């Protein structure tokens, strides 16, 4: 029986420079989904690549005194090196300079021209070379590119045009009838509004430079770089060259792209496919941006993060875990070195690392290194077994909806419960009483079995760490042969398995005090909520207009952790409906971090951002206070983003 296929793609990245952490984020998401689908038994095809043509590349090559192909060859080699270091498991890497792609692009361009959907005219308008994008005058923002904010150039040249306008109504109907086609919903609404404003025919050839695929019937023209690039998804799937492969994998299940290029993938690309009579991809998912300390990455600000440097310092799996756990897919996410180190120490070194080390050490010390079969059971054991099974089921549900950080949260909930199980069952005490040997065997088996399940579940996210845990457990079967079903069934760990000596998988990272210099702002204590005035006092009156200036919103707490070396501070990551924010609040004496996750709070959303202990806090949670007691204001039945009036 043939396996169900699954085809996922990243954008093909533009080799005008080396990749940054935002590119690594997108590719890591796609890799985690591809690995999960393989774990679930799918026949997966995972594609990434490079988009190598265009005026920008031609200019860059000239600046460096090399040919365009020499320039892109060097940059593309750095792409492949990064993906290797990050353990990206792509099945193909497509380059738009390859012959197989050139043949497909020219064949498609000819076909669409022959049927009358491409015609020659004169183009006069604005062009952004960095984005390789045409713009109408009315679309510019302050005379500049609305995407990147850089200057545009007035272009006038003979060009071929693609009749986008002809397909406007058909595309709009398709999007409205297929709500899953564009995700998340906010991106779909943006595209619907864009299409309703009217689609102009698209200029799809250039004559002012040579670095591109020649138009087959008019070689003084080269194909517009976006028309060329988008076609890569069917080139790699076998269109024109491998019909059996194409029928197997097309339509693509997911095109994963940054939100800034959703428009190209949900307007130009589907219309190309409609013109060709080819089925549209099932989903285009526009993920959010990765910002650094609240700022969008840019060379001018000097805050572009090199993923290779991070991998060399912290390891690929730590970076992968942080990107996947810290950020809710679809929303913007914040990257900071401090948050990365906190996540490594708390989740990887403390939670996962300690569970592995404690379990293996006790099996070695109390049972001579052998995992004995379980014996006497108690209700606490059944509770752990049920949680493990429920975790695997919830994990599958979340991953099928691409809610990666929610799936990881489930796994870490199981890890946390297993650590607590050690404290509650006290194996060291059981080992002192020979009459309780059967009970000791049960406890140690259960802990090892949890680690077996955890190894399988984290393998899509941490492909180097999972085999290390598997090996230390001494399991003979190959982890790569395991399927999701093996994590959903309790008791598959064979009695008599001999564990290996525990080795640290994530050493704790110690940060020296002088590595995080404080400023006056970071030393300033945050105000979590205004204290309740005494009944006899009257607060200063304000007008209704003054009150209306406050934007109060419901926000859901996605993650919460203590701020290092600050007893009163918690760092909250909240979902505001349309974005994700970081809030620092002085409520640590009143709430534990785990008590806040999943809770709806009320947020002052338009408060000026402030840096607190090096963390940019963008808002303030509201609370009621009376003396020593403090209670957060909540709105349990309202969705994130709801306005509080």
Short mmCIF file of C-alpha atoms in Angstrom, two decimals, residues 156-345:
data_model
loop_
_atom_site.label_atom_id
_atom_site.label_comp_id
_atom_site.label_asym_id
_atom_site.label_seq_id
_atom_site.Cartn_x
_atom_site.Cartn_y
_atom_site.Cartn_z
CA UNK A 156 10.14 52.86 -19.14
CA UNK A 157 10.71 49.94 -21.48
CA UNK A 158 9.06 47.60 -23.95
CA UNK A 159 7.79 44.59 -22.00
CA UNK A 160 5.54 41.59 -22.10
CA UNK A 161 2.52 41.67 -19.81
CA UNK A 162 0.59 38.86 -18.12
CA UNK A 163 -3.20 39.28 -17.95
CA UNK A 164 -3.68 39.14 -14.17
CA UNK A 165 -6.83 41.24 -14.51
CA UNK A 166 -8.50 38.50 -16.56
CA UNK A 167 -8.31 36.10 -13.62
CA UNK A 168 -9.19 38.54 -10.82
CA UNK A 169 -12.78 37.40 -10.21
CA UNK A 170 -11.90 33.73 -10.54
CA UNK A 171 -9.08 34.04 -8.00
CA UNK A 172 -11.22 36.00 -5.56
CA UNK A 173 -13.95 33.37 -5.76
CA UNK A 174 -11.39 30.60 -5.18
CA UNK A 175 -9.96 32.28 -2.08
CA UNK A 176 -13.41 32.91 -0.63
CA UNK A 177 -14.51 29.32 -1.29
CA UNK A 178 -11.26 27.79 0.02
CA UNK A 179 -10.53 29.45 3.39
CA UNK A 180 -7.52 27.23 4.08
CA UNK A 181 -5.72 28.39 0.93
CA UNK A 182 -4.23 31.46 2.65
CA UNK A 183 -3.26 31.16 6.29
CA UNK A 184 -3.40 32.63 8.85
CA UNK A 185 -6.79 34.32 8.40
CA UNK A 186 -5.33 37.82 8.79
CA UNK A 187 -3.21 37.29 5.65
CA UNK A 188 -6.24 36.00 3.74
CA UNK A 189 -8.22 39.12 4.60
CA UNK A 190 -5.33 41.32 3.44
CA UNK A 191 -5.17 39.55 0.09
CA UNK A 192 -8.93 39.68 -0.44
CA UNK A 193 -8.85 43.44 0.10
CA UNK A 194 -5.86 43.78 -2.22
CA UNK A 195 -7.60 41.87 -5.02
CA UNK A 196 -10.85 43.81 -4.58
CA UNK A 197 -8.91 47.04 -5.09
CA UNK A 198 -8.27 45.82 -8.65
CA UNK A 199 -5.49 43.80 -10.27
CA UNK A 200 -3.34 45.39 -12.97
CA UNK A 201 -1.74 43.27 -15.68
CA UNK A 202 1.79 42.33 -14.64
CA UNK A 203 4.98 43.23 -16.49
CA UNK A 204 6.74 39.86 -16.90
CA UNK A 205 9.83 40.71 -18.94
CA UNK A 206 12.75 43.15 -18.81
CA UNK A 207 15.14 44.47 -21.45
CA UNK A 208 17.41 46.74 -19.40
CA UNK A 209 19.61 43.93 -18.09
CA UNK A 210 20.65 40.43 -19.21
CA UNK A 211 20.85 38.28 -16.06
CA UNK A 212 17.74 36.17 -16.39
CA UNK A 213 16.04 33.46 -18.42
CA UNK A 214 15.54 34.64 -22.03
CA UNK A 215 11.98 34.87 -23.30
CA UNK A 216 11.92 31.93 -25.77
CA UNK A 217 10.38 33.81 -28.70
CA UNK A 218 12.06 37.20 -28.11
CA UNK A 219 15.52 36.76 -26.63
CA UNK A 220 16.25 40.45 -26.09
CA UNK A 221 13.81 40.10 -23.17
CA UNK A 222 14.48 38.18 -19.95
CA UNK A 223 11.66 36.76 -17.82
CA UNK A 224 10.67 38.86 -14.79
CA UNK A 225 12.40 37.39 -11.75
CA UNK A 226 9.20 36.70 -9.76
CA UNK A 227 7.57 34.84 -12.67
CA UNK A 228 10.79 32.83 -12.97
CA UNK A 229 11.13 32.18 -9.23
CA UNK A 230 7.57 31.06 -8.48
CA UNK A 231 7.73 28.36 -11.13
CA UNK A 232 10.44 26.57 -9.11
CA UNK A 233 7.79 24.77 -7.06
CA UNK A 234 6.57 22.77 -10.05
CA UNK A 235 10.01 22.44 -11.65
CA UNK A 236 11.32 20.55 -8.62
CA UNK A 237 8.13 18.50 -8.38
CA UNK A 238 8.81 17.08 -11.84
CA UNK A 239 6.64 19.18 -14.14
CA UNK A 240 7.84 18.65 -17.72
CA UNK A 241 10.56 16.15 -16.75
CA UNK A 242 8.98 13.56 -14.40
CA UNK A 243 5.22 13.25 -14.76
CA UNK A 244 4.98 10.37 -12.28
CA UNK A 245 6.70 12.43 -9.58
CA UNK A 246 4.57 15.47 -10.40
CA UNK A 247 1.34 13.50 -10.10
CA UNK A 248 2.56 12.11 -6.79
CA UNK A 249 3.45 15.37 -5.05
CA UNK A 250 1.46 18.13 -6.73
CA UNK A 251 -0.46 20.09 -5.55
CA UNK A 252 1.91 21.20 -2.81
CA UNK A 253 0.48 20.86 0.68
CA UNK A 254 2.20 23.94 2.13
CA UNK A 255 4.12 26.87 0.68
CA UNK A 256 5.70 28.40 3.79
CA UNK A 257 6.71 32.03 3.17
CA UNK A 258 7.38 35.26 5.04
CA UNK A 259 4.38 37.55 5.31
CA UNK A 260 6.04 40.16 3.06
CA UNK A 261 5.87 37.84 0.02
CA UNK A 262 2.41 36.35 0.60
CA UNK A 263 1.07 38.62 -2.16
CA UNK A 264 3.29 37.07 -4.84
CA UNK A 265 2.38 33.54 -3.73
CA UNK A 266 -1.37 34.11 -3.46
CA UNK A 267 -1.98 36.34 -6.48
CA UNK A 268 0.68 35.95 -9.18
CA UNK A 269 1.42 32.27 -8.54
CA UNK A 270 -2.17 30.95 -8.48
CA UNK A 271 -3.02 32.96 -11.59
CA UNK A 272 -0.03 31.43 -13.42
CA UNK A 273 -1.34 28.01 -12.43
CA UNK A 274 -4.90 28.89 -13.45
CA UNK A 275 -3.61 29.99 -16.86
CA UNK A 276 -1.83 26.64 -17.20
CA UNK A 277 -4.80 24.60 -15.98
CA UNK A 278 -2.78 23.26 -13.04
CA UNK A 279 -4.29 22.68 -9.61
CA UNK A 280 -3.44 25.30 -6.99
CA UNK A 281 -1.36 24.52 -3.87
CA UNK A 282 -3.45 23.54 -0.87
CA UNK A 283 -2.07 26.23 1.42
CA UNK A 284 0.15 29.29 1.45
CA UNK A 285 1.16 30.07 5.03
CA UNK A 286 2.61 33.51 5.74
CA UNK A 287 4.66 33.43 8.92
CA UNK A 288 5.56 36.55 10.91
CA UNK A 289 8.86 38.37 11.13
CA UNK A 290 11.60 37.67 13.62
CA UNK A 291 12.56 40.93 15.29
CA UNK A 292 15.56 41.61 17.52
CA UNK A 293 14.84 43.28 20.86
CA UNK A 294 11.62 44.63 19.33
CA UNK A 295 13.31 46.04 16.19
CA UNK A 296 13.16 44.66 12.65
CA UNK A 297 16.57 43.41 11.58
CA UNK A 298 18.55 45.73 9.32
CA UNK A 299 22.20 46.24 8.47
CA UNK A 300 21.93 49.96 9.21
CA UNK A 301 20.90 49.20 12.79
CA UNK A 302 23.65 46.61 13.15
CA UNK A 303 21.24 44.04 14.59
CA UNK A 304 21.30 41.33 11.90
CA UNK A 305 21.84 37.98 13.62
CA UNK A 306 24.18 35.44 12.00
CA UNK A 307 22.70 31.97 12.60
CA UNK A 308 26.04 30.25 12.00
CA UNK A 309 27.61 32.14 14.91
CA UNK A 310 24.71 31.11 17.15
CA UNK A 311 25.00 27.48 16.09
CA UNK A 312 28.73 27.48 16.79
CA UNK A 313 28.12 28.91 20.27
CA UNK A 314 24.95 27.11 21.40
CA UNK A 315 24.45 24.18 19.01
CA UNK A 316 21.88 23.71 16.26
CA UNK A 317 19.23 22.00 18.38
CA UNK A 318 19.20 24.76 20.99
CA UNK A 319 18.63 27.34 18.25
CA UNK A 320 15.96 25.20 16.59
CA UNK A 321 14.17 24.64 19.89
CA UNK A 322 14.18 28.34 20.76
CA UNK A 323 12.80 29.41 17.38
CA UNK A 324 10.07 26.78 17.43
CA UNK A 325 9.06 27.12 21.09
CA UNK A 326 9.38 30.86 21.58
CA UNK A 327 7.30 32.03 18.61
CA UNK A 328 3.68 31.33 17.75
CA UNK A 329 3.55 30.54 14.04
CA UNK A 330 1.91 33.34 12.09
CA UNK A 331 2.86 36.06 14.56
CA UNK A 332 5.95 38.22 14.80
CA UNK A 333 8.47 36.91 17.32
CA UNK A 334 11.20 38.54 19.33
CA UNK A 335 14.76 37.23 19.42
CA UNK A 336 17.18 38.13 22.17
CA UNK A 337 20.31 36.48 23.44
CA UNK A 338 19.00 36.69 26.99
CA UNK A 339 15.76 34.91 26.10
CA UNK A 340 17.72 32.23 24.24
CA UNK A 341 19.98 31.53 27.21
CA UNK A 342 17.04 31.50 29.61
CA UNK A 343 15.20 29.00 27.41
CA UNK A 344 18.27 26.76 27.10
CA UNK A 345 18.89 26.76 30.85
#
